[in-house]
């Protein structure tokens, strides 16, 4: 069933797909009345206009123009870009606007933003450097050499504790009769005569 509602962008197949995907609850209430669907179309229209203004593109722009605008703004506002205007909040707003316009303009599934950033900027996520501290079970502080020495001492102390626990568990009698037998053998061994 193709919907025949007018908005500033016109209705096409991708718009209907986006409308159904993004506003499924509103689409389900279509049986309750056309007002709910019209409201959803207005919300989508408002979101698209807002996204266009965030990215600085016209409302009749192409997908390539949206992508170029996103890449330009991402270079400027990405938190890892190192520029003076780097802002995580603004970057999230730009990313959301890109997702909205990409979903609106394309019929296929949108690219993941992280893939676009990695492919176009050659920015790849790297593991934070603090992960090196996790290999010594959280023991030690200071330089890596100092931490390694402290960790070695910690391991020696652990080994000594394990040996002590093993020896004490081995020396403990299993039951009361074994203790009595042990005392009897010791008494025979150290028997004194009067």
Coordinates of C-alpha atoms in Angstrom, one line a residue:
X1 CA 0.0 0.0 0.0
X2 CA 1.6 3.2 -1.1
X3 CA 0.8 6.3 1.0
X4 CA -0.1 9.5 -0.8
X5 CA 0.8 12.2 1.7
X6 CA 2.6 15.3 0.6
X7 CA 5.6 16.8 2.4
X8 CA 8.3 19.2 1.2
X9 CA 10.4 16.3 -0.1
X10 CA 7.7 14.4 -1.9
X11 CA 6.8 10.8 -1.2
X12 CA 8.9 8.0 -2.7
X13 CA 9.6 4.3 -1.9
X14 CA 12.6 5.1 0.3
X15 CA 10.6 7.7 2.2
X16 CA 7.9 5.1 2.9
X17 CA 10.5 2.6 4.0
X18 CA 12.1 5.1 6.3
X19 CA 8.7 6.0 7.6
X20 CA 7.8 2.4 8.4
X21 CA 11.2 1.6 9.8
X22 CA 11.7 4.7 12.0
X23 CA 8.1 5.3 13.0
X24 CA 6.7 1.8 13.2
X25 CA 4.6 2.6 16.3
X26 CA 3.0 5.5 14.4
X27 CA 2.5 3.3 11.3
X28 CA 0.8 0.7 13.4
X29 CA -1.7 3.2 14.7
X30 CA -2.8 3.9 11.1
X31 CA -6.0 2.0 11.8
X32 CA -6.7 4.5 14.5
X33 CA -6.7 7.3 12.0
X34 CA -4.7 9.1 9.4
X35 CA -3.8 11.8 11.9
X36 CA -1.2 9.7 13.6
X37 CA 0.6 9.0 10.3
X38 CA 0.4 12.6 9.3
X39 CA 2.0 13.5 12.6
X40 CA 4.8 10.9 12.0
X41 CA 5.4 12.4 8.5
X42 CA 5.6 15.9 10.0
X43 CA 8.1 14.7 12.7
X44 CA 10.2 13.1 10.0
X45 CA 10.0 16.2 7.8
X46 CA 11.1 18.3 10.8
X47 CA 13.9 15.9 11.6
X48 CA 15.1 16.0 8.0
X49 CA 15.0 19.8 7.9
X50 CA 16.9 20.0 11.2
X51 CA 19.5 17.5 9.9
X52 CA 19.9 19.5 6.8
X53 CA 20.5 22.7 8.8
X54 CA 23.0 20.9 11.1
X55 CA 25.0 19.5 8.1
X56 CA 24.6 22.8 6.2
X57 CA 23.1 21.3 3.0
X58 CA 20.0 22.1 1.0
X59 CA 16.8 20.0 1.4
X60 CA 17.1 18.7 -2.1
X61 CA 20.7 17.6 -1.8
X62 CA 22.1 14.3 -3.0
X63 CA 23.5 11.5 -0.8
X64 CA 27.0 12.4 -1.9
X65 CA 26.6 16.0 -0.8
X66 CA 25.4 14.7 2.6
X67 CA 28.4 12.5 2.9
X68 CA 30.8 15.2 1.9
X69 CA 29.2 17.6 4.4
X70 CA 29.4 15.0 7.1
X71 CA 33.1 14.2 6.4
X72 CA 34.0 17.9 6.4
X73 CA 32.2 18.6 9.7
X74 CA 33.5 15.3 11.2
X75 CA 37.1 16.4 10.5
X76 CA 36.4 19.7 12.3
X77 CA 34.4 18.4 15.3
X78 CA 35.6 14.8 15.9
X79 CA 36.9 14.5 19.5
X80 CA 40.1 12.8 18.3
X81 CA 40.8 15.3 15.5
X82 CA 43.1 17.4 17.7
X83 CA 41.6 20.6 16.3
X84 CA 40.6 23.5 18.6
X85 CA 37.0 23.2 17.6
X86 CA 36.8 19.5 18.6
X87 CA 33.5 18.9 20.5
X88 CA 32.0 15.5 21.3
X89 CA 28.5 16.8 21.7
X90 CA 28.5 18.6 18.4
X91 CA 30.0 15.5 16.7
X92 CA 27.2 13.4 18.1
X93 CA 24.7 15.8 16.7
X94 CA 26.4 15.8 13.3
X95 CA 26.5 11.9 13.4
X96 CA 22.7 11.7 14.2
X97 CA 21.9 14.2 11.4
X98 CA 24.0 12.1 9.0
X99 CA 22.2 9.0 10.0
X100 CA 18.8 10.6 9.5
X101 CA 19.6 12.0 6.1
X102 CA 21.3 8.9 5.0
X103 CA 18.3 6.7 6.0
X104 CA 16.0 9.2 4.3
X105 CA 17.9 9.5 1.0
X106 CA 19.1 5.9 0.5
X107 CA 17.1 2.8 -0.2
X108 CA 19.7 0.4 1.0
X109 CA 20.9 0.0 4.6
X110 CA 23.0 3.0 5.7
X111 CA 26.7 2.6 6.3
X112 CA 27.9 2.4 9.8
X113 CA 29.3 5.9 10.7
X114 CA 32.4 4.3 12.2
X115 CA 33.1 2.5 8.9
X116 CA 32.7 5.8 7.0
X117 CA 35.1 7.5 9.4
X118 CA 37.6 4.7 9.2
X119 CA 37.4 4.4 5.4
X120 CA 37.5 8.1 4.6
X121 CA 39.7 9.5 7.4
X122 CA 41.9 6.5 7.9
X123 CA 41.1 6.9 11.7
X124 CA 41.1 3.5 13.2
X125 CA 40.2 2.8 16.8
X126 CA 43.2 1.9 18.9
X127 CA 43.3 0.2 22.3
X128 CA 44.0 2.8 25.0
X129 CA 47.6 2.6 26.4
X130 CA 46.5 2.1 30.0
X131 CA 45.6 -1.6 29.1
X132 CA 49.3 -2.5 29.7
X133 CA 48.6 -2.2 33.5
X134 CA 46.1 -5.1 33.3
X135 CA 48.7 -7.8 32.7
X136 CA 50.1 -7.8 36.2
X137 CA 46.8 -8.4 38.0
X138 CA 46.6 -4.8 39.1
X139 CA 49.7 -5.1 41.4
X140 CA 52.3 -2.4 41.6
X141 CA 52.7 1.2 40.7
X142 CA 55.5 3.3 39.1
X143 CA 57.4 2.5 36.0
X144 CA 56.9 -0.8 34.2
X145 CA 60.2 -2.1 35.6
X146 CA 59.2 -1.2 39.2
X147 CA 55.7 -2.8 38.6
X148 CA 57.3 -6.0 37.3
X149 CA 59.6 -6.2 40.4
X150 CA 56.6 -5.6 42.7
X151 CA 54.6 -8.2 40.9
X152 CA 57.4 -10.8 41.2
X153 CA 57.6 -10.2 44.9
X154 CA 53.8 -10.6 45.1
X155 CA 54.0 -13.9 43.2
X156 CA 56.7 -15.2 45.6
X157 CA 54.6 -14.2 48.6
X158 CA 51.6 -16.0 47.0
X159 CA 53.7 -19.1 46.4
X160 CA 54.9 -19.1 50.0
X161 CA 51.3 -18.8 51.2
X162 CA 50.2 -21.7 49.1
X163 CA 53.1 -23.9 50.4
X164 CA 52.2 -23.0 54.0
X165 CA 48.5 -23.8 53.4
X166 CA 49.4 -27.1 51.8
X167 CA 51.7 -28.1 54.7
X168 CA 49.2 -27.1 57.4
X169 CA 46.4 -29.0 55.6
X170 CA 48.7 -32.1 55.3
X171 CA 49.7 -31.9 59.0
X172 CA 46.1 -31.7 60.2
X173 CA 44.7 -35.0 61.3
X174 CA 41.8 -36.4 59.3
X175 CA 39.9 -37.6 62.3
X176 CA 40.1 -37.9 66.1
X177 CA 41.3 -41.5 66.1
X178 CA 44.3 -40.7 64.0
X179 CA 45.4 -38.1 66.5
X180 CA 45.1 -40.7 69.3
X181 CA 47.1 -43.2 67.3
X182 CA 49.7 -40.5 66.6
X183 CA 50.0 -39.7 70.3
X184 CA 50.3 -43.5 71.2
X185 CA 53.2 -43.9 68.7
X186 CA 54.9 -40.9 70.1
X187 CA 54.5 -42.2 73.6
X188 CA 56.0 -45.5 72.7
X189 CA 58.8 -43.8 70.9
X190 CA 59.8 -41.6 73.9
X191 CA 59.0 -44.3 76.6
X192 CA 60.8 -43.7 79.7
X193 CA 61.4 -46.3 82.3
X194 CA 61.3 -45.8 86.1

